[in-house]
CSV table of C-alpha atoms and ligand atoms in Angstrom, one decimal:
chain,number,residue,atom,x,y,z
A,153,MET,CA,9.7,-1.4,29.5
A,154,SER,CA,9.9,-0.8,25.6
A,155,LYS,CA,8.7,-3.5,23.0
A,156,THR,CA,10.8,-5.3,20.4
A,157,ALA,CA,9.9,-8.3,17.6
A,158,THR,CA,12.1,-11.5,16.5
A,159,LEU,CA,12.7,-12.0,13.6
A,160,ASN,CA,13.9,-16.1,13.0
A,161,PHE,CA,15.6,-17.1,10.5
A,162,ASP,CA,17.7,-19.6,9.0
A,163,GLY,CA,18.5,-20.6,12.4
A,164,ASN,CA,19.6,-17.0,14.2
A,165,GLN,CA,16.9,-14.9,15.9
A,166,TYR,CA,16.9,-11.1,16.0
A,167,GLU,CA,15.5,-8.9,17.9
A,168,LEU,CA,13.7,-6.3,16.5
A,169,PRO,CA,12.4,-2.2,18.3
A,170,VAL,CA,9.0,-2.4,18.3
A,171,VAL,CA,7.9,2.1,17.8
A,172,GLU,CA,4.3,3.2,19.2
A,173,GLY,CA,2.7,6.5,17.7
A,174,SER,CA,0.4,8.8,19.3
A,175,GLU,CA,-2.6,6.0,18.5
A,176,SER,CA,-1.4,3.6,19.1
A,177,GLU,CA,-0.4,1.9,16.0
A,178,GLN,CA,2.8,0.1,16.1
A,179,ALA,CA,5.8,-1.1,14.1
A,180,ILE,CA,9.2,-3.0,13.6
A,181,ASP,CA,12.2,-0.9,13.3
A,182,ILE,CA,14.2,-2.3,10.6
A,183,ALA,CA,16.4,-0.2,9.8
A,184,LYS,CA,19.3,-1.9,11.5
A,185,LEU,CA,18.0,-5.4,10.1
A,186,ARG,CA,20.8,-5.3,7.2
A,187,GLY,CA,23.3,-5.2,9.3
A,188,SER,CA,22.9,-8.0,11.5
A,189,SER,CA,21.3,-10.4,9.1
A,190,GLY,CA,22.0,-9.7,5.6
A,191,LEU,CA,18.0,-9.2,5.0
A,192,ILE,CA,16.4,-6.1,4.0
A,193,THR,CA,12.1,-6.3,4.1
A,194,ILE,CA,10.9,-5.6,0.4
A,195,ASP,CA,7.5,-4.7,-0.1
A,196,PRO,CA,6.1,-2.8,-3.8
A,197,GLY,CA,4.2,0.2,-3.4
A,198,PHE,CA,5.3,0.9,-0.2
A,199,LYS,CA,1.5,-1.2,1.1
A,200,ASN,CA,3.1,-1.8,4.4
A,201,THR,CA,6.5,0.1,5.1
A,202,GLY,CA,5.6,3.6,6.9
A,203,SER,CA,9.0,6.5,5.6
A,204,THR,CA,8.2,8.2,8.7
A,205,GLN,CA,7.4,8.9,12.0
A,206,SER,CA,5.1,11.5,11.1
A,207,ALA,CA,3.0,14.5,13.7
A,208,ILE,CA,0.8,16.1,10.8
A,209,THR,CA,-1.9,14.1,10.1
A,210,PHE,CA,-3.7,11.0,11.3
A,211,LEU,CA,-5.4,8.6,9.4
A,212,ASP,CA,-7.3,6.0,10.0
A,213,GLY,CA,-9.2,3.7,7.3
A,214,GLU,CA,-10.6,0.7,9.0
A,215,LYS,CA,-12.6,3.9,11.0
A,216,GLY,CA,-12.8,6.3,8.3
A,217,ILE,CA,-10.7,8.9,10.7
A,218,LEU,CA,-8.5,12.0,9.5
A,219,ARG,CA,-7.0,13.8,11.8
A,220,TYR,CA,-5.2,17.0,11.4
A,221,ARG,CA,-2.7,18.1,13.8
A,222,GLY,CA,-5.5,15.9,15.9
A,223,TYR,CA,-8.3,18.1,14.5
A,224,PRO,CA,-10.8,16.1,12.6
A,225,ILE,CA,-11.4,17.2,9.0
A,226,GLU,CA,-15.3,17.2,9.2
A,227,GLN,CA,-14.8,20.3,12.5
A,228,LEU,CA,-12.6,22.0,10.1
A,229,ALA,CA,-14.1,21.4,7.3
A,230,GLU,CA,-17.0,22.9,9.4
A,231,LYS,CA,-15.7,25.1,11.0
A,232,SER,CA,-12.1,26.3,9.7
A,233,THR,CA,-11.2,27.8,7.4
A,234,PHE,CA,-7.9,27.8,4.5
A,235,LEU,CA,-4.9,30.0,5.3
A,236,GLU,CA,-6.2,29.0,8.6
A,237,VAL,CA,-5.6,25.7,8.6
A,238,ALA,CA,-2.4,25.6,6.0
A,239,TYR,CA,-0.9,27.5,9.0
A,240,LEU,CA,-2.4,24.6,11.2
A,241,LEU,CA,-0.5,22.2,9.1
A,242,ILE,CA,2.9,24.1,8.6
A,243,LYS,CA,3.2,24.7,12.0
A,244,GLY,CA,1.6,22.9,14.4
A,245,GLU,CA,-1.3,24.7,16.4
A,246,LEU,CA,-4.2,27.0,14.7
A,247,PRO,CA,-3.1,30.7,15.0
A,248,THR,CA,-4.4,33.3,17.6
A,249,ALA,CA,-6.8,36.0,16.7
A,250,LYS,CA,-4.2,37.4,16.2
A,251,GLU,CA,-1.8,35.5,14.1
A,252,LEU,CA,-4.1,34.3,11.5
A,253,GLU,CA,-5.0,38.6,10.0
A,254,GLU,CA,-1.0,38.7,10.2
A,255,TYR,CA,-0.9,35.4,8.3
A,256,LYS,CA,-3.4,36.3,5.5
A,257,ASP,CA,-2.2,39.9,5.0
A,258,SER,CA,1.5,38.9,4.0
A,259,ILE,CA,0.3,35.9,1.4
A,260,THR,CA,-1.6,38.5,0.4
A,261,HIS,CA,0.9,41.2,-0.5
A,262,HIS,CA,3.3,38.1,-2.0
A,263,THR,CA,0.3,36.5,-4.9
A,264,LEU,CA,2.2,39.1,-8.1
A,265,VAL,CA,4.8,36.5,-9.7
A,266,HIS,CA,7.6,38.6,-11.5
A,267,GLU,CA,6.4,39.2,-14.7
A,268,ASP,CA,9.6,37.5,-16.5
A,269,MET,CA,7.5,34.4,-15.5
A,270,LYS,CA,4.6,35.1,-18.1
A,271,GLN,CA,6.7,35.1,-20.9
A,272,PHE,CA,7.4,31.4,-19.5
A,273,ALA,CA,3.6,30.8,-18.8
A,274,GLU,CA,3.2,32.3,-22.2
A,275,ALA,CA,5.7,30.4,-24.2
A,276,PHE,CA,3.0,26.6,-23.6
A,277,PRO,CA,1.6,25.1,-25.8
A,278,THR,CA,-2.3,26.3,-26.1
A,279,LYS,CA,-3.2,22.7,-25.1
A,280,ALA,CA,-1.1,22.9,-22.7
A,281,HIS,CA,-2.2,20.3,-19.8
A,282,PRO,CA,-2.3,23.4,-17.0
A,283,MET,CA,-1.2,20.4,-14.3
A,284,GLY,CA,2.8,20.5,-16.5
A,285,VAL,CA,2.6,24.0,-16.9
A,286,LEU,CA,1.7,24.0,-12.8
A,287,SER,CA,5.1,21.6,-12.8
A,288,ALA,CA,7.1,23.5,-15.0
A,289,MET,CA,6.7,26.6,-13.2
A,290,ILE,CA,6.8,26.0,-9.7
A,291,SER,CA,10.2,24.7,-10.4
A,292,ALA,CA,10.6,27.2,-12.6
A,293,MET,CA,10.4,30.2,-9.7
A,294,SER,CA,13.8,28.3,-7.8
A,295,THR,CA,15.4,30.4,-10.2
A,296,PHE,CA,14.1,33.9,-9.4
A,297,TYR,CA,14.6,33.4,-5.9
A,298,PRO,CA,18.0,31.7,-5.3
A,299,GLU,CA,18.0,31.7,-1.3
A,300,SER,CA,15.6,29.2,-1.5
A,301,TYR,CA,18.1,26.9,-3.2
A,302,ASP,CA,20.0,25.3,0.4
A,303,PRO,CA,17.3,24.1,2.6
A,304,ASN,CA,18.8,24.3,5.9
A,305,ARG,CA,19.5,28.4,5.3
A,306,ASP,CA,17.1,30.5,8.6
A,307,THR,CA,14.5,30.2,9.3
A,308,GLU,CA,13.0,33.6,8.3
A,309,SER,CA,13.5,32.7,4.7
A,310,VAL,CA,12.3,28.9,4.7
A,311,ASP,CA,9.1,31.2,6.1
A,312,LYS,CA,9.6,34.0,2.6
A,313,THR,CA,9.5,30.6,0.6
A,314,ILE,CA,6.6,29.1,2.2
A,315,ILE,CA,4.6,32.2,2.0
A,316,ARG,CA,5.5,32.7,-1.2
A,317,LEU,CA,4.5,29.1,-2.5
A,318,ILE,CA,1.2,29.8,-1.1
A,319,ALA,CA,0.5,33.5,-2.6
A,320,LYS,CA,1.8,33.0,-5.4
A,321,LEU,CA,0.2,28.9,-6.7
A,322,PRO,CA,-3.1,30.0,-7.5
A,323,THR,CA,-1.8,33.1,-9.9
A,324,LEU,CA,0.0,30.7,-11.0
A,325,ALA,CA,-2.3,28.0,-11.3
A,326,ALA,CA,-4.4,30.9,-13.3
A,327,TRP,CA,-2.2,32.1,-15.8
A,328,ALA,CA,-2.2,28.0,-17.1
A,329,HIS,CA,-5.5,28.5,-17.0
A,330,LYS,CA,-5.8,32.0,-18.9
A,331,ASN,CA,-2.4,30.5,-21.4
A,332,SER,CA,-5.0,27.3,-22.0
A,333,LEU,CA,-7.9,30.1,-23.9
A,334,GLY,CA,-5.5,31.8,-25.2
A,335,HIS,CA,-6.8,35.4,-23.1
A,336,PRO,CA,-4.2,38.1,-21.0
A,337,ILE,CA,-4.1,37.2,-17.5
A,338,MET,CA,-5.3,38.3,-14.9
A,339,TYR,CA,-3.8,40.0,-11.8
A,340,PRO,CA,-3.8,39.4,-8.0
A,341,LYS,CA,-6.2,42.1,-5.7
A,342,ASN,CA,-5.0,42.7,-2.8
A,343,LYS,CA,-8.1,43.2,-1.8
A,344,LEU,CA,-9.3,39.1,-2.3
A,345,ASN,CA,-9.3,36.5,0.1
A,346,TYR,CA,-8.0,33.7,-1.5
A,347,CYS,CA,-10.7,31.7,-2.5
A,348,GLU,CA,-12.3,35.2,-4.2
A,349,ASN,CA,-9.3,36.2,-6.1
A,350,PHE,CA,-8.5,32.8,-7.6
A,351,LEU,CA,-11.6,32.6,-9.1
A,352,ASN,CA,-11.4,36.5,-9.9
A,353,MET,CA,-8.4,35.5,-12.0
A,354,MET,CA,-10.1,32.2,-13.8
A,355,PHE,CA,-12.8,34.1,-14.4
A,356,ALA,CA,-12.2,37.9,-14.8
A,357,MET,CA,-11.6,39.5,-18.0
A,358,PRO,CA,-9.7,43.0,-19.2
A,359,THR,CA,-12.9,43.9,-20.0
A,360,GLU,CA,-15.9,42.3,-17.8
A,361,ASP,CA,-15.8,41.7,-13.6
A,362,TYR,CA,-16.0,38.8,-12.8
A,363,GLU,CA,-19.1,38.9,-10.5
A,364,ILE,CA,-18.1,36.6,-7.2
A,365,ASP,CA,-20.1,34.6,-5.6
A,366,PRO,CA,-19.9,34.1,-1.7
A,367,VAL,CA,-21.5,30.6,-2.2
A,368,VAL,CA,-18.8,29.6,-5.1
A,369,VAL,CA,-16.3,30.9,-2.3
A,370,ASN,CA,-16.9,28.9,0.1
A,371,ALA,CA,-17.7,25.8,-1.1
A,372,LEU,CA,-13.7,26.2,-3.0
A,373,ASP,CA,-13.2,26.6,1.0
A,374,LYS,CA,-14.3,23.6,1.6
A,375,LEU,CA,-12.7,21.5,-0.2
A,376,LEU,CA,-9.5,23.3,-0.4
A,377,ILE,CA,-9.5,22.1,3.2
A,378,LEU,CA,-10.6,18.7,2.9
A,379,HIS,CA,-7.6,18.3,0.0
A,380,ALA,CA,-4.9,20.3,2.1
A,381,ASP,CA,-3.1,16.5,3.9
A,382,HIS,CA,-3.3,12.8,4.0
A,383,GLU,CA,-0.1,12.3,5.3
A,384,GLN,CA,2.8,9.6,3.1
A,385,ASN,CA,0.8,9.1,0.3
A,386,CYS,CA,2.2,9.1,-3.3
A,387,SER,CA,3.1,13.5,-3.7
A,388,ALA,CA,4.1,13.8,-0.4
A,389,SER,CA,6.0,10.7,-0.6
A,390,ALA,CA,7.4,11.9,-3.9
A,391,VAL,CA,7.9,15.6,-2.3
A,392,ARG,CA,10.0,14.2,0.7
A,393,LEU,CA,12.1,12.3,-1.1
A,394,VAL,CA,13.1,14.5,-3.8
A,395,GLY,CA,13.2,16.9,-0.6
A,396,SER,CA,15.7,14.1,1.4
A,397,SER,CA,18.2,14.9,-1.4
A,398,GLN,CA,18.7,19.0,0.0
A,399,SER,CA,16.4,19.8,-3.7
A,400,ASN,CA,14.7,23.4,-3.1
A,401,LEU,CA,11.5,23.9,-1.2
A,402,TYR,CA,10.2,24.7,-4.5
A,403,SER,CA,11.2,21.8,-6.8
A,404,SER,CA,9.9,19.8,-4.1
A,405,ILE,CA,6.9,21.2,-4.6
A,406,SER,CA,7.4,20.7,-8.4
A,407,ALA,CA,8.1,16.5,-8.1
A,408,GLY,CA,5.0,16.6,-5.6
A,409,VAL,CA,2.2,18.6,-8.3
A,410,SER,CA,3.8,16.0,-10.9
A,411,ALA,CA,3.2,12.9,-8.7
A,412,LEU,CA,-0.5,13.9,-7.7
A,413,TRP,CA,-1.4,14.4,-11.6
A,414,GLY,CA,-1.8,10.1,-12.4
A,415,PRO,CA,-4.9,9.1,-12.4
A,416,LEU,CA,-4.6,6.7,-9.4
A,417,HIS,CA,-4.0,9.8,-7.2
A,418,GLY,CA,-5.2,13.9,-7.9
A,419,GLY,CA,-5.7,12.9,-11.1
A,420,ALA,CA,-8.8,11.1,-10.7
A,421,ASN,CA,-11.3,13.7,-10.1
A,422,GLN,CA,-10.7,15.0,-14.1
A,423,ALA,CA,-11.3,11.2,-14.5
A,424,VAL,CA,-13.9,10.5,-12.8
A,425,ILE,CA,-15.9,13.2,-14.8
A,426,GLU,CA,-14.5,11.6,-17.8
A,427,MET,CA,-16.7,7.6,-16.8
A,428,LEU,CA,-19.4,10.0,-16.2
A,429,GLU,CA,-19.3,11.7,-19.9
A,430,LYS,CA,-18.8,8.5,-21.2
A,431,ILE,CA,-21.2,6.5,-19.3
A,432,LYS,CA,-23.9,9.3,-19.8
A,433,GLU,CA,-22.7,8.8,-24.1
A,434,ASP,CA,-23.6,5.3,-23.5
A,435,GLY,CA,-26.9,5.3,-22.3
A,436,GLY,CA,-26.2,5.8,-18.6
A,437,ASP,CA,-26.3,1.9,-18.1
A,438,VAL,CA,-24.1,1.7,-14.7
A,439,GLU,CA,-24.2,-2.3,-14.5
A,440,LYS,CA,-22.0,-2.6,-17.2
A,441,TRP,CA,-19.8,0.1,-16.5
A,442,VAL,CA,-19.4,-1.7,-13.3
A,443,ASN,CA,-19.0,-5.1,-14.7
A,444,LYS,CA,-16.6,-3.8,-17.8
A,445,ALA,CA,-14.4,-2.5,-13.8
A,446,LYS,CA,-15.3,-6.4,-12.4
A,447,ASP,CA,-13.7,-8.2,-15.5
A,448,LYS,CA,-10.3,-8.4,-15.1
A,449,ASN,CA,-9.3,-8.7,-18.5
A,450,ASP,CA,-10.2,-5.4,-18.9
A,451,THR,CA,-8.5,-2.4,-18.4
A,452,PHE,CA,-11.2,0.4,-17.3
A,453,ARG,CA,-11.6,1.2,-13.0
A,454,LEU,CA,-13.7,2.2,-11.7
A,455,MET,CA,-12.6,6.8,-11.1
A,456,GLY,CA,-13.1,7.8,-7.3
A,457,PHE,CA,-14.1,4.4,-6.7
A,458,GLY,CA,-10.8,2.6,-3.6
A,459,HIS,CA,-8.3,3.6,-1.3
A,460,ARG,CA,-5.3,2.4,-0.9
A,461,VAL,CA,-5.7,3.0,3.2
A,462,TYR,CA,-9.7,3.9,3.7
A,463,LYS,CA,-11.3,0.3,3.5
A,464,ASN,CA,-14.4,1.6,5.3
A,465,PHE,CA,-15.3,4.9,3.9
A,466,ASP,CA,-13.4,7.8,3.0
A,467,PRO,CA,-14.5,10.6,5.3
A,468,ARG,CA,-13.7,14.1,2.5
A,469,ALA,CA,-15.8,11.7,0.8
A,470,LYS,CA,-18.8,11.8,3.3
A,471,ILE,CA,-18.7,15.1,3.8
A,472,ILE,CA,-18.0,16.4,-0.3
A,473,LYS,CA,-21.3,13.7,-1.4
A,474,LYS,CA,-23.0,15.7,0.8
A,475,ALA,CA,-21.1,19.6,0.1
A,476,CYS,CA,-22.4,18.1,-3.4
A,477,ASP,CA,-26.2,18.2,-4.0
A,478,ASP,CA,-26.2,21.7,-1.4
A,479,ILE,CA,-23.9,23.4,-2.8
A,480,LEU,CA,-26.2,22.3,-6.5
A,481,SER,CA,-29.0,23.1,-4.8
A,482,LYS,CA,-27.9,26.9,-3.6
A,483,LEU,CA,-26.6,27.1,-6.9
A,484,GLY,CA,-29.1,26.0,-9.1
A,485,VAL,CA,-27.6,23.7,-11.1
A,486,ASN,CA,-29.3,20.5,-12.3
A,487,ASP,CA,-25.9,17.9,-13.7
A,488,PRO,CA,-27.0,14.8,-15.1
A,489,VAL,CA,-24.1,13.7,-14.3
A,490,LEU,CA,-24.6,13.4,-10.0
A,491,ASP,CA,-27.7,11.6,-10.2
A,492,ILE,CA,-25.5,8.8,-12.6
A,493,ALA,CA,-23.2,9.1,-10.0
A,494,LYS,CA,-25.3,8.9,-7.2
A,495,LYS,CA,-26.6,6.0,-9.6
A,496,LEU,CA,-22.9,3.9,-9.4
A,497,GLU,CA,-22.3,4.4,-6.4
A,498,GLU,CA,-24.7,2.8,-4.6
A,499,THR,CA,-24.9,-0.4,-7.4
A,500,ALA,CA,-21.0,-0.5,-6.8
A,501,LEU,CA,-22.0,-0.6,-3.1
A,502,LYS,CA,-23.6,-3.3,-3.5
A,503,ASP,CA,-21.7,-5.7,-5.8
A,504,GLU,CA,-19.9,-8.2,-4.2
A,505,TYR,CA,-16.9,-7.3,-6.2
A,506,PHE,CA,-16.4,-4.4,-3.9
A,507,VAL,CA,-17.8,-5.5,-0.7
A,508,ALA,CA,-15.0,-7.6,-1.6
A,509,ARG,CA,-12.4,-5.7,-1.8
A,510,LYS,CA,-13.2,-3.3,0.3
A,511,LEU,CA,-13.7,-0.3,-2.3
A,512,TYR,CA,-15.3,2.7,-1.7
A,513,PRO,CA,-16.2,6.2,-2.7
A,514,ASN,CA,-12.8,8.2,-2.6
A,515,VAL,CA,-12.9,12.1,-2.0
A,516,ASP,CA,-12.9,13.1,-6.2
A,517,PHE,CA,-15.7,10.5,-6.4
A,518,TYR,CA,-18.0,13.8,-6.2
A,519,SER,CA,-15.4,16.7,-6.1
A,520,GLY,CA,-15.4,17.3,-10.4
A,521,ILE,CA,-19.0,17.2,-10.1
A,522,ILE,CA,-18.6,20.6,-7.0
A,523,TYR,CA,-16.0,22.3,-9.8
A,524,ARG,CA,-17.8,22.1,-12.6
A,525,ALA,CA,-20.4,24.1,-10.5
A,526,LEU,CA,-17.9,26.1,-9.8
A,527,GLY,CA,-17.7,26.4,-13.4
A,528,ILE,CA,-14.0,25.1,-12.4
A,529,PRO,CA,-13.5,23.1,-16.5
A,530,THR,CA,-11.6,19.9,-16.6
A,531,GLU,CA,-8.8,19.3,-17.1
A,532,MET,CA,-7.9,22.6,-13.9
A,533,PHE,CA,-9.6,20.1,-11.3
A,534,THR,CA,-6.1,18.1,-11.0
A,535,VAL,CA,-5.3,21.8,-10.5
A,536,MET,CA,-7.2,22.1,-7.7
A,537,PHE,CA,-6.4,19.6,-5.5
A,538,ALA,CA,-2.7,21.1,-5.9
A,539,ILE,CA,-3.7,24.0,-4.8
A,540,GLY,CA,-5.6,22.2,-1.6
A,541,ARG,CA,-2.4,20.0,-1.2
A,542,LEU,CA,-0.3,22.8,-0.8
A,543,PRO,CA,0.0,23.4,2.8
A,544,GLY,CA,0.2,19.6,3.2
A,545,TRP,CA,2.8,19.1,1.3
A,546,ILE,CA,5.4,22.3,2.6
A,547,ALA,CA,4.4,20.7,6.5
A,548,GLN,CA,5.5,17.5,5.6
A,549,TRP,CA,8.5,18.7,3.6
A,550,LYS,CA,10.0,21.1,6.4
A,551,GLU,CA,9.3,17.4,8.5
A,552,MET,CA,11.7,15.8,7.3
A,553,VAL,CA,14.1,19.6,6.5
A,554,GLU,CA,14.0,20.2,10.3
A,555,ASN,CA,13.6,16.8,11.6
A,556,LYS,CA,17.4,15.8,9.6
A,557,GLU,CA,15.9,12.6,7.6
A,558,PRO,CA,18.6,10.6,6.0
A,559,ILE,CA,18.0,10.7,2.1
A,560,GLY,CA,15.8,9.2,1.0
A,561,ARG,CA,16.9,5.3,-1.3
A,562,PRO,CA,14.9,2.3,-0.7
A,563,ARG,CA,17.4,-0.7,-1.7
A,564,GLN,CA,16.2,-3.6,-4.3
A,565,VAL,CA,16.2,-7.0,-4.8
A,566,TYR,CA,18.0,-7.7,-8.1
A,567,VAL,CA,16.4,-10.2,-10.4
A,568,GLY,CA,18.5,-9.5,-14.4
A,569,SER,CA,21.1,-11.0,-15.5
A,570,GLN,CA,24.4,-12.4,-13.8
A,571,GLU,CA,27.9,-11.2,-15.0
A,572,ARG,CA,28.2,-11.7,-18.6
A,573,GLN,CA,30.4,-11.4,-20.9
A,574,TYR,CA,30.6,-8.4,-23.9
A,575,PRO,CA,30.6,-10.3,-26.9
A,576,GLY,CA,33.7,-9.8,-29.3
B,288,ACO,N1,-12.0,-0.3,-9.7
B,288,ACO,C1,-11.8,-1.9,-9.9
B,288,ACO,N2,-11.3,-2.5,-9.1
B,288,ACO,C2,-11.0,-2.2,-8.3
B,288,ACO,C3,-11.0,-0.1,-8.1
B,288,ACO,C4,-11.4,0.0,-9.1
B,288,ACO,N3,-11.3,1.2,-9.0
B,288,ACO,N4,-9.7,-0.1,-7.1
B,288,ACO,C5,-9.0,-1.3,-7.1
B,288,ACO,N5,-10.2,-2.1,-7.6
B,288,ACO,C6,-9.0,-3.7,-7.5
B,288,ACO,C7,-8.0,-3.9,-8.2
B,288,ACO,O1,-8.3,-4.2,-9.4
B,288,ACO,C8,-7.4,-5.2,-6.6
B,288,ACO,O2,-8.6,-7.1,-7.1
B,288,ACO,P1,-7.3,-8.0,-7.3
B,288,ACO,O3,-7.6,-8.5,-5.8
B,288,ACO,O4,-8.9,-8.9,-7.7
B,288,ACO,O5,-6.6,-8.1,-7.9
B,288,ACO,C9,-8.6,-4.8,-5.4
B,288,ACO,O6,-8.5,-3.9,-5.7
B,288,ACO,C10,-7.0,-4.4,-5.1
B,288,ACO,O7,-6.8,-3.0,-6.0
B,288,ACO,P2,-5.1,-2.4,-6.1
B,288,ACO,O8,-4.9,-2.1,-7.0
B,288,ACO,O9,-4.1,-3.4,-5.0
B,288,ACO,O10,-5.5,-1.6,-4.8
B,288,ACO,P3,-4.0,-0.8,-4.3
B,288,ACO,O11,-4.2,0.3,-2.7
B,288,ACO,O12,-3.0,-0.5,-4.4
B,288,ACO,O13,-4.5,0.5,-5.0
B,288,ACO,C11,-6.1,2.7,-5.6
B,288,ACO,C12,-5.4,2.4,-5.1
B,288,ACO,C13,-4.6,3.6,-6.5
B,288,ACO,C14,-6.5,4.3,-5.5
B,288,ACO,C15,-7.2,1.7,-6.6
B,288,ACO,O14,-8.6,1.1,-5.7
B,288,ACO,C16,-6.8,3.0,-7.7
B,288,ACO,O15,-7.0,2.4,-8.8
B,288,ACO,N6,-9.1,3.5,-8.0
B,288,ACO,C17,-8.8,4.2,-9.0
B,288,ACO,C18,-8.3,5.2,-8.8
B,288,ACO,C19,-9.2,6.3,-8.4
B,288,ACO,O16,-10.1,7.3,-8.3
B,288,ACO,N7,-7.7,7.2,-7.2
B,288,ACO,C20,-7.7,8.6,-6.9
B,288,ACO,C21,-7.3,8.0,-5.1
B,288,ACO,S1,-7.5,8.8,-4.1
B,288,ACO,C22,-6.6,9.7,-4.3
B,288,ACO,O17,-5.7,10.0,-4.2
B,288,ACO,C23,-7.0,11.4,-3.8
């Protein structure tokens, strides 16, 4: 028999259904509560509210578990590739060898961006933050593919939009970078794989080839896998919410990019490096900065620390910390901020303030140090996150559309003025 929960309010009793997930998570379904009682629930920041039932990613914040479609992140990071993970997230199953080859092939053959988009990209000021450029360009892409306006169109057309997005995002991202330098853009090359192609578009010049280092390619591929999905976070929720109005996939993903940009979300990777640099320039007194983060009168927070869901450790951070050491030693890079990061982590993890609040390093605490070692400029860090997260956003959008979820429209408790008369 299915479980129910009983709510007692004002002398009345309301039976509420309980929904159970495949990992025994339980949730009280309050969808019909207002109809029977006039009550709504309130939960700013959705700290305790499930917005959907999803079959994409499982996350247990207490145990530090993260799985995409049931596969542990540790196994995927070690054995898989980013495009295979993208296929898994979007289609639900791992591809066969043949399916993967076809998938890679179709992505390779859609990496070119319409030439007219070039004028648009070049119109941004050189100092433009690449996340602003990326979000605008993704939204603008819809205007080149009007068939994408209807998200309920045939599967073939939706699949084409998905392939275009995955294929063209690295091209747009590299354009944003080239534009910030005032350099000519580099076109994609079909003989290169996904990560190689991106690195080439970022770093090659018409005057000079870029030597592709397999260590850099593998490190990038791993980072993209680690960022590929994270269930109903701020940007995924933005994608689903925008998409729920039946707005097209490009505009939904553009909203995801905008949500990711903030320093409390994906923008943390840029903020972490800026913080570590600041601490270094200030003399490297880690204790001083930990104390600042604890001071309620100081707005400073330890960037890359804390997570809404992980309250033990972030499994991605564990993998990244190890990868960081490996990659830096393989590339022969000695980054002084790595020592500061390690000292900061050690100090914070022993501190009662951080222990009591269950604040641990998150995925972005060490990722910036790797990006830097790979030669990626700081302002591009969050763009790297966006490239990694794209398959997750697409999978979340697709699930929302296929499940025919209703338009997202929260309620509120109004606390403003009661009716009053306009003077005169
Ligand atoms: N430094 C210092 N104190 C912190 C930090 C931090 N990084 N994070 C949380 N706290 C404190 C809060 O001040 C609060 O203390 P209080 O209970 O005494 O008021 C307590 O810990 C709980 O924090 P909340 O902000 O309520 O937790 P929430 O779940 O809303 O926020 C968040 C989570 C946004 C990630 C937060 O920890 C933070 O701002 N971290 C720094 C930014 C960051 O690294 N973001 C990336 C997250 S991962 C990702 O999105 C990819």
